[in-house]
Amino acid sequence: MMRQSTPFIGAPARRHISVPLYLAIALFYLLLVPEQANFRIAGALLSPYRLFLIPAFLYLLQNAIRGGFRFTWPDFAIAFGCAWIALASYISSDSIADAAIQGGAHALDIAFPYFVARFAINSLRDFRIFLICIAPGVGLTGSVMLIEAVTGRHLIQPLFASLTGNPNRIGVEYRLGLMRGSASFPHPILAGICLASFLPLYTMSGLRGWPKIVGLAGSFGAFFSLSSAALLGLLAGTMLPLFDRLVAGVSNLGWRIFLTASALVYVVVELTSASGFFNLLVRFASLNTVSAYNRVLIWRYGSENVIRNPWFGIGYDDWDRPDWMQWINSFSVDHFWLLTAMRFGLPVALLFILATGSAVFYLAARSSQHSPADARLMRGTAISLAVFALGAVSVALWLNAMVWYFILVGMAVSLAFNSPPSATRFNPQGMSRQPF
């Protein structure tokens, strides 16, 4: 019989943590530094996390190559997608310098954090330690969101603006009688969708004690973004783990049935409705009817831009749309996948979707090779990533939000492709003293 260990309630310093894992944890906390700490050199925007990523990535890449790191095809999809962005930027830019800045910025926000996560997370144990160590940051961010919403005052970004002299560009907007909180994110919807992604992770992590409590409490801070995407993320992050529990207890019920039923609903709605599934979802799931109508128009006219420029996009040029759309504040493209295709070409968006989809699929498929607790964490990661990716159809990801998304993709790929079957059953009272 395996000896029971004492509850693991958040003292990872007493256990070995690898240097790559420390770097991944440090990167996460640097993402919580607001944009007012950024500065420009020769036209290039530099932030604390970007300055950290360059040496961290080079150090980890060197160690990974020496250690015989096994690259997977999602890795090549991410790398090739960023290379395509560099090529598309060169084609659409006025100068080589502009192309280098654009390509370098996207490499720093996509490829570098993705591979830092890939090199840092080598097992489910690594991932649990990561969740424990970042729980205070998640909890603090959620608490700030709550305080901002209730008091009607932004806390972090005005403070950094006063220290650095950079402008505080976050606006004040009320919904449901509360101010939309932003914490250190450049927009409330980014704060909400990122925090919501932690709900299935901590719910299905197998952790107990303060890390799980703090992580879960922080994830519910997504509510105070008052964003429909964040609220849908919280709903999905609550219901899907419950469904996973139900599947475990009902013999004739499974994820295959759920996914098949969902696909049938999508096909029926797409074929029988005049506006299509996406338009119906945006119209009826949005808290703001104006922004919902705006997203429908963005999808319509943005798709036409992609059709006209499918290979290399239009770069950062203004996109074609009717003149009257400017009167409904349609300057931004609130759809990450569409915006990626518009700027850099459809292949880039498809490559990133392929990497995301493969991580979700293989996490779910290979979870059966693990102990129940480990399998549940793998499915929780798949749920988190899938909900985040679907939520990105209503928001443009940038800066720290985009970095966190690709960190999550990288960690999901590591768990899906690199985690060996569980050697021992994970102890839900804590972390077993034996290897996973």
Coordinates of C-alpha atoms in Angstrom, one line a residue:
M1 CA 0.0 0.0 0.0
M2 CA 1.3 3.4 -0.9
R3 CA 2.1 5.6 2.1
Q4 CA -0.3 8.5 2.4
S5 CA 1.4 11.9 2.4
T6 CA 0.4 15.0 4.3
P7 CA -1.8 17.4 2.4
F8 CA 0.2 19.4 -0.2
I9 CA -1.2 22.9 0.6
G10 CA 1.3 25.0 -1.2
A11 CA 4.9 24.7 -0.1
P12 CA 6.6 23.8 -3.4
A13 CA 9.9 25.3 -2.1
R14 CA 10.4 22.0 -0.2
R15 CA 10.4 20.0 -3.4
H16 CA 12.7 20.3 -6.4
I17 CA 11.6 22.9 -9.0
S18 CA 13.6 22.9 -12.2
V19 CA 15.0 26.1 -13.6
P20 CA 12.7 26.1 -16.7
L21 CA 9.7 25.8 -14.4
Y22 CA 11.0 28.8 -12.3
L23 CA 11.3 30.8 -15.6
A24 CA 7.7 29.9 -16.6
I25 CA 6.4 31.0 -13.2
A26 CA 8.4 34.3 -13.4
L27 CA 7.0 34.9 -16.9
F28 CA 3.4 34.5 -15.7
Y29 CA 4.0 37.2 -13.0
L30 CA 5.6 39.5 -15.5
L31 CA 2.3 39.3 -17.5
L32 CA 0.6 41.0 -14.6
V33 CA 2.7 44.1 -15.0
P34 CA 0.4 46.6 -16.9
E35 CA 1.2 48.2 -20.2
Q36 CA 2.1 51.5 -18.5
A37 CA 5.5 49.9 -17.7
N38 CA 6.2 49.4 -21.5
F39 CA 8.6 51.7 -23.4
R40 CA 9.8 52.1 -27.0
I41 CA 13.3 51.9 -28.5
A42 CA 13.7 52.6 -32.2
G43 CA 10.0 52.1 -32.7
A44 CA 9.9 48.7 -31.0
L45 CA 7.6 48.3 -28.1
L46 CA 9.4 46.6 -25.1
S47 CA 7.7 45.3 -22.0
P48 CA 9.0 43.6 -18.9
Y49 CA 7.8 40.2 -20.2
R50 CA 9.4 40.7 -23.6
L51 CA 12.7 41.7 -22.1
F52 CA 12.5 38.5 -20.0
L53 CA 11.5 36.2 -22.8
I54 CA 14.5 36.8 -25.0
P55 CA 17.2 35.4 -22.7
A56 CA 14.8 32.9 -21.1
F57 CA 13.9 31.4 -24.5
L58 CA 17.5 31.2 -25.7
Y59 CA 18.6 29.6 -22.5
L60 CA 15.8 27.0 -22.6
L61 CA 16.2 26.3 -26.3
Q62 CA 19.9 25.5 -25.8
N63 CA 19.1 23.2 -22.9
A64 CA 16.3 21.5 -24.8
I65 CA 18.5 20.8 -27.8
R66 CA 21.3 19.4 -25.6
G67 CA 18.7 17.3 -23.7
G68 CA 17.2 15.7 -26.8
F69 CA 13.9 17.6 -26.6
R70 CA 11.4 15.9 -28.9
F71 CA 9.6 18.4 -31.1
T72 CA 6.1 17.6 -32.1
W73 CA 4.1 18.7 -35.2
P74 CA 2.1 21.4 -33.2
D75 CA 5.5 22.9 -32.4
F76 CA 6.3 23.1 -36.1
A77 CA 2.8 24.6 -36.7
I78 CA 3.5 27.4 -34.2
A79 CA 7.0 28.0 -35.6
F80 CA 5.9 28.0 -39.2
G81 CA 2.9 30.3 -38.4
C82 CA 5.3 32.9 -36.9
A83 CA 7.6 32.5 -39.8
W84 CA 4.7 33.2 -42.1
I85 CA 3.8 36.3 -40.1
A86 CA 7.4 37.5 -40.7
L87 CA 7.0 36.9 -44.4
A88 CA 3.6 38.5 -44.6
S89 CA 4.9 41.5 -42.6
Y90 CA 7.7 41.9 -45.1
I91 CA 5.3 41.9 -48.0
S92 CA 2.8 44.3 -46.5
S93 CA 5.2 46.7 -44.8
D94 CA 6.7 49.9 -46.3
S95 CA 10.2 49.0 -45.0
I96 CA 12.3 46.2 -43.8
A97 CA 12.6 47.8 -40.3
D98 CA 8.8 47.9 -40.0
A99 CA 8.6 44.2 -41.1
A100 CA 11.3 43.3 -38.6
I101 CA 9.5 45.1 -35.7
Q102 CA 6.1 43.4 -36.6
G103 CA 7.6 40.0 -37.0
G104 CA 9.7 40.2 -33.9
A105 CA 6.8 41.4 -31.8
H106 CA 4.7 38.5 -32.8
A107 CA 7.5 36.0 -32.3
L108 CA 8.0 37.4 -28.7
D109 CA 4.2 37.2 -28.0
I110 CA 3.5 33.8 -29.7
A111 CA 6.5 31.6 -30.4
F112 CA 8.7 32.5 -27.4
P113 CA 6.1 32.0 -24.7
Y114 CA 4.8 28.9 -26.3
F115 CA 8.2 27.3 -26.3
V116 CA 9.1 28.5 -22.8
A117 CA 5.9 26.6 -21.7
R118 CA 6.9 23.6 -23.8
F119 CA 10.4 23.4 -22.3
A120 CA 9.2 24.1 -18.7
I121 CA 6.3 21.6 -18.4
N122 CA 7.5 18.1 -18.7
S123 CA 5.0 16.3 -16.6
L124 CA 1.6 16.7 -14.8
R125 CA 3.6 17.2 -11.6
D126 CA 5.3 20.2 -13.2
F127 CA 1.9 21.6 -14.2
R128 CA 0.5 21.2 -10.7
I129 CA 3.5 23.0 -9.2
F130 CA 3.0 25.8 -11.8
L131 CA -0.7 26.1 -10.8
I132 CA 0.3 26.3 -7.1
C133 CA 2.9 28.9 -7.6
I134 CA 0.7 31.2 -9.8
A135 CA -2.4 30.9 -7.6
P136 CA -1.5 34.1 -5.6
G137 CA -1.3 36.1 -8.8
V138 CA -4.6 34.7 -10.1
G139 CA -6.2 35.4 -6.7
L140 CA -4.8 38.9 -6.5
T141 CA -6.0 39.8 -10.0
G142 CA -9.5 38.5 -9.3
S143 CA -9.6 40.5 -6.1
V144 CA -8.5 43.7 -7.9
M145 CA -11.3 43.1 -10.5
L146 CA -13.8 42.9 -7.6
I147 CA -12.6 46.0 -5.9
E148 CA -12.5 48.0 -9.1
A149 CA -16.1 47.0 -10.1
V150 CA -17.5 47.8 -6.7
T151 CA -15.6 51.1 -6.0
G152 CA -15.8 52.4 -9.6
R153 CA -12.1 53.1 -9.6
H154 CA -9.2 51.5 -11.5
L155 CA -6.4 50.6 -9.1
I156 CA -3.3 49.2 -10.9
Q157 CA -3.0 51.1 -14.2
P158 CA -3.5 54.6 -12.8
L159 CA -0.8 53.8 -10.2
F160 CA 1.7 52.7 -12.8
A161 CA 0.8 55.6 -15.0
S162 CA 1.7 58.0 -12.2
L163 CA 5.1 56.2 -11.7
T164 CA 6.1 55.9 -15.3
G165 CA 4.4 58.9 -16.9
N166 CA 2.8 56.7 -19.6
P167 CA -0.9 57.4 -20.1
N168 CA -3.6 55.4 -18.5
R169 CA -5.7 54.5 -21.5
I170 CA -8.2 52.2 -19.7
G171 CA -11.7 53.7 -19.9
V172 CA -14.6 53.7 -17.5
E173 CA -17.6 51.7 -18.5
Y174 CA -20.6 50.5 -16.4
R175 CA -22.7 47.4 -16.9
L176 CA -25.3 45.9 -14.6
G177 CA -24.6 48.8 -12.1
L178 CA -20.9 47.9 -11.8
M179 CA -17.8 49.3 -13.4
R180 CA -16.0 46.9 -15.7
G181 CA -12.8 45.8 -14.0
S182 CA -9.5 45.5 -15.9
A183 CA -6.8 44.9 -13.3
S184 CA -3.5 45.0 -15.2
F185 CA -5.0 44.1 -18.6
P186 CA -5.5 46.6 -21.4
H187 CA -9.2 45.9 -21.7
P188 CA -11.8 44.4 -19.4
I189 CA -12.7 41.6 -21.8
L190 CA -9.1 40.4 -21.9
A191 CA -9.0 40.3 -18.1
G192 CA -12.2 38.4 -18.0
I193 CA -11.4 35.8 -20.7
C194 CA -7.9 35.1 -19.1
L195 CA -9.3 34.7 -15.6
A196 CA -12.1 32.5 -16.8
S197 CA -9.5 30.1 -18.3
F198 CA -8.3 29.2 -14.8
L199 CA -11.6 27.9 -13.6
P200 CA -11.5 24.4 -15.2
L201 CA -7.7 24.2 -14.4
Y202 CA -8.1 24.6 -10.7
T203 CA -11.5 22.8 -10.6
M204 CA -9.9 19.6 -12.1
S205 CA -6.3 20.0 -10.9
G206 CA -6.6 17.5 -8.0
L207 CA -5.1 20.1 -5.7
R208 CA -6.5 20.9 -2.3
G209 CA -5.9 23.6 0.3
W210 CA -5.2 27.2 -0.3
P211 CA -3.9 26.9 -3.9
K212 CA -7.2 25.5 -5.2
I213 CA -9.3 27.9 -3.1
V214 CA -7.3 31.0 -4.1
G215 CA -7.1 29.9 -7.8
L216 CA -10.9 29.3 -8.0
A217 CA -11.7 32.5 -6.2
G218 CA -9.5 34.5 -8.6
S219 CA -11.0 32.9 -11.6
F220 CA -14.4 34.0 -10.6
G221 CA -13.1 37.5 -10.7
A222 CA -13.7 37.2 -14.4
F223 CA -17.4 38.0 -13.7
F224 CA -16.4 41.6 -12.8
S225 CA -15.2 42.2 -16.4
L226 CA -18.9 42.3 -17.2
S227 CA -18.0 40.7 -20.5
S228 CA -20.3 38.2 -22.3
A229 CA -17.2 36.2 -23.4
A230 CA -16.0 36.0 -19.9
L231 CA -19.4 35.1 -18.5
L232 CA -19.8 32.3 -21.1
G233 CA -16.3 31.1 -20.2
L234 CA -17.3 30.9 -16.6
L235 CA -20.5 29.1 -17.5
A236 CA -18.7 26.6 -19.7
G237 CA -15.9 26.2 -17.1
T238 CA -18.4 25.3 -14.5
M239 CA -20.8 23.1 -16.5
L240 CA -18.2 21.0 -18.5
P241 CA -16.3 19.8 -15.4
L242 CA -19.6 18.9 -13.9
F243 CA -20.5 17.0 -17.0
D244 CA -17.1 15.2 -16.8
R245 CA -18.0 14.1 -13.3
L246 CA -21.4 12.9 -14.6
V247 CA -19.7 10.9 -17.4
A248 CA -17.7 9.1 -14.8
G249 CA -20.8 8.0 -13.0
V250 CA -23.1 7.1 -15.9
S251 CA -22.1 4.1 -18.0
N252 CA -24.0 5.0 -21.2
L253 CA -22.9 8.7 -21.2
G254 CA -19.7 10.0 -22.6
W255 CA -17.9 12.9 -24.2
R256 CA -18.4 11.4 -27.7
I257 CA -22.2 11.6 -27.2
F258 CA -21.9 15.2 -26.0
L259 CA -19.6 16.3 -28.9
T260 CA -21.8 14.5 -31.5
A261 CA -24.9 16.2 -30.1
S262 CA -23.2 19.6 -30.1
A263 CA -22.1 19.1 -33.7
L264 CA -25.7 18.2 -34.7
V265 CA -27.0 21.3 -33.0
Y266 CA -24.5 23.4 -34.9
V267 CA -25.4 21.9 -38.2
V268 CA -29.1 22.2 -37.7
V269 CA -28.8 25.9 -36.6
E270 CA -26.5 26.7 -39.5
L271 CA -28.8 25.1 -42.0
T272 CA -32.1 26.3 -40.7
S273 CA -31.4 29.9 -39.5
A274 CA -31.1 32.8 -41.9
S275 CA -28.2 34.4 -40.0
G276 CA -26.1 31.3 -39.1
F277 CA -24.8 29.9 -35.8
F278 CA -22.2 32.5 -35.2
N279 CA -24.5 35.5 -35.7
L280 CA -27.2 33.9 -33.5
L281 CA -24.6 33.2 -30.7
V282 CA -23.3 36.8 -30.8
R283 CA -26.7 38.4 -30.8
F284 CA -28.2 36.4 -28.0
A285 CA -25.2 35.9 -25.8
S286 CA -24.0 39.5 -25.7
L287 CA -24.7 41.9 -22.9
N288 CA -24.5 44.8 -25.2
T289 CA -26.7 44.8 -28.3
V290 CA -24.6 47.5 -30.1
S291 CA -21.4 45.5 -29.7
A292 CA -23.2 42.3 -30.8
Y293 CA -24.4 43.9 -34.0
N294 CA -20.9 45.3 -34.5
R295 CA -19.4 41.8 -34.2
V296 CA -21.8 40.5 -36.8
L297 CA -20.8 43.2 -39.2
I298 CA -17.1 42.6 -38.5
W299 CA -17.5 39.0 -39.3
R300 CA -19.3 39.7 -42.6
Y301 CA -17.0 42.4 -44.0
G302 CA -13.8 41.0 -42.3
S303 CA -14.4 37.7 -44.1
E304 CA -14.6 39.5 -47.4
N305 CA -11.2 41.0 -46.7
V306 CA -9.7 37.6 -46.1
I307 CA -11.3 36.2 -49.3
R308 CA -9.7 39.1 -51.3
N309 CA -6.3 38.6 -49.5
P310 CA -6.1 35.0 -48.5
W311 CA -2.4 34.3 -48.5
F312 CA -0.6 37.2 -46.8
G313 CA -3.4 39.5 -45.6
I314 CA -3.4 43.3 -45.5
G315 CA -1.0 43.8 -42.6
Y316 CA -1.9 46.8 -40.4
D317 CA -3.5 48.7 -43.2
D318 CA -7.1 49.8 -42.6
W319 CA -9.6 47.1 -43.7
D320 CA -12.3 47.5 -46.3
R321 CA -15.8 48.1 -45.0
P322 CA -18.7 50.5 -45.7
D323 CA -18.1 54.1 -44.6
W324 CA -21.2 54.1 -42.4
M325 CA -19.6 51.5 -40.1
Q326 CA -17.4 54.1 -38.5
W327 CA -20.5 55.5 -36.8
I328 CA -20.9 52.3 -34.8
N329 CA -17.3 52.2 -33.5
S330 CA -16.2 49.4 -35.8
F331 CA -12.5 50.3 -36.0
S332 CA -11.3 47.2 -34.1
V333 CA -11.8 43.7 -35.2
D334 CA -13.1 41.8 -32.2
H335 CA -12.3 38.3 -33.4
F336 CA -8.8 37.0 -32.9
W337 CA -8.9 34.3 -35.5
L338 CA -10.4 36.6 -38.1
L339 CA -8.0 39.4 -37.3
T340 CA -5.0 37.0 -37.6
A341 CA -6.2 35.9 -41.1
M342 CA -6.9 39.5 -42.1
R343 CA -3.5 40.8 -41.1
F344 CA -1.2 37.9 -42.1
G345 CA -3.2 35.5 -44.2
L346 CA -5.5 32.5 -43.7
P347 CA -2.6 30.0 -43.4
V348 CA -1.4 31.6 -40.1
A349 CA -4.9 31.4 -38.5
L350 CA -5.3 27.8 -39.7
L351 CA -1.9 26.8 -38.3
F352 CA -2.6 28.2 -34.9
I353 CA -6.1 26.6 -34.9
L354 CA -4.4 23.3 -35.9
A355 CA -2.0 23.5 -32.9
T356 CA -4.8 24.4 -30.5
G357 CA -7.2 21.7 -31.8
S358 CA -4.5 19.0 -31.8
A359 CA -3.6 19.8 -28.2
V360 CA -7.3 19.6 -27.1
F361 CA -7.8 16.3 -29.1
Y362 CA -4.7 14.5 -27.8
L363 CA -5.3 15.6 -24.3
A364 CA -8.7 14.1 -24.3
A365 CA -7.7 11.0 -26.2
R366 CA -4.7 10.2 -24.1
S367 CA -6.2 11.0 -20.7
S368 CA -7.5 7.4 -20.5
Q369 CA -3.9 6.2 -20.2
H370 CA -3.5 8.0 -16.8
S371 CA -4.8 7.6 -13.3
P372 CA -8.3 9.1 -12.7
A373 CA -6.9 12.3 -11.0
D374 CA -4.3 12.8 -13.7
A375 CA -6.8 12.1 -16.5
R376 CA -9.2 14.7 -15.0
L377 CA -6.4 17.4 -15.0
M378 CA -5.7 16.6 -18.6
R379 CA -9.4 17.0 -19.6
G380 CA -9.6 20.1 -17.5
T381 CA -6.7 21.6 -19.5
A382 CA -8.4 20.6 -22.7
I383 CA -11.6 22.3 -21.5
S384 CA -9.7 25.5 -20.5
L385 CA -8.0 25.7 -23.9
A386 CA -11.0 24.9 -25.9
V387 CA -13.2 27.5 -24.1
F388 CA -10.4 30.1 -24.4
A389 CA -10.1 29.5 -28.2
L390 CA -13.8 29.7 -28.7
G391 CA -14.0 32.8 -26.6
A392 CA -11.4 34.4 -28.9
V393 CA -14.1 34.6 -31.6
S394 CA -15.4 37.7 -29.8
V395 CA -12.2 39.4 -28.8
A396 CA -8.9 40.4 -30.3
L397 CA -6.1 39.0 -28.1
W398 CA -3.0 41.2 -27.7
L399 CA -0.1 41.8 -25.3
N400 CA -0.4 39.8 -22.0
A401 CA -3.7 38.1 -22.9
M402 CA -2.2 36.7 -26.2
V403 CA 0.9 35.6 -24.4
W404 CA -1.1 33.7 -21.7
Y405 CA -3.1 32.0 -24.5
F406 CA 0.0 30.6 -26.2
I407 CA 1.5 29.7 -22.8
L408 CA -1.6 27.6 -22.3
V409 CA -1.3 26.1 -25.7
G410 CA 2.3 25.2 -25.1
M411 CA 1.5 23.6 -21.7
A412 CA -1.4 21.6 -23.2
V413 CA 0.9 20.3 -26.0
S414 CA 3.5 19.2 -23.4
L415 CA 0.8 17.3 -21.4
A416 CA -0.7 15.8 -24.5
F417 CA 2.5 14.6 -26.2
N418 CA 5.2 14.3 -23.5
S419 CA 3.4 13.1 -20.3
P420 CA 4.0 9.3 -19.8
P421 CA 1.1 7.2 -18.3
S422 CA 0.8 7.6 -14.6
A423 CA 3.2 5.4 -12.6
T424 CA 1.2 5.9 -9.4
R425 CA -2.2 7.1 -8.6
F426 CA -2.3 10.8 -7.7
N427 CA -3.2 11.3 -4.1
P428 CA -6.1 13.9 -3.9
Q429 CA -5.1 14.7 -0.4
G430 CA -1.9 16.2 -1.7
M431 CA 1.0 15.2 -3.9
S432 CA 2.3 11.7 -3.5
R433 CA 5.9 11.4 -2.4
Q434 CA 6.4 8.9 -5.2
P435 CA 6.9 10.0 -8.8
F436 CA 3.9 10.6 -11.0

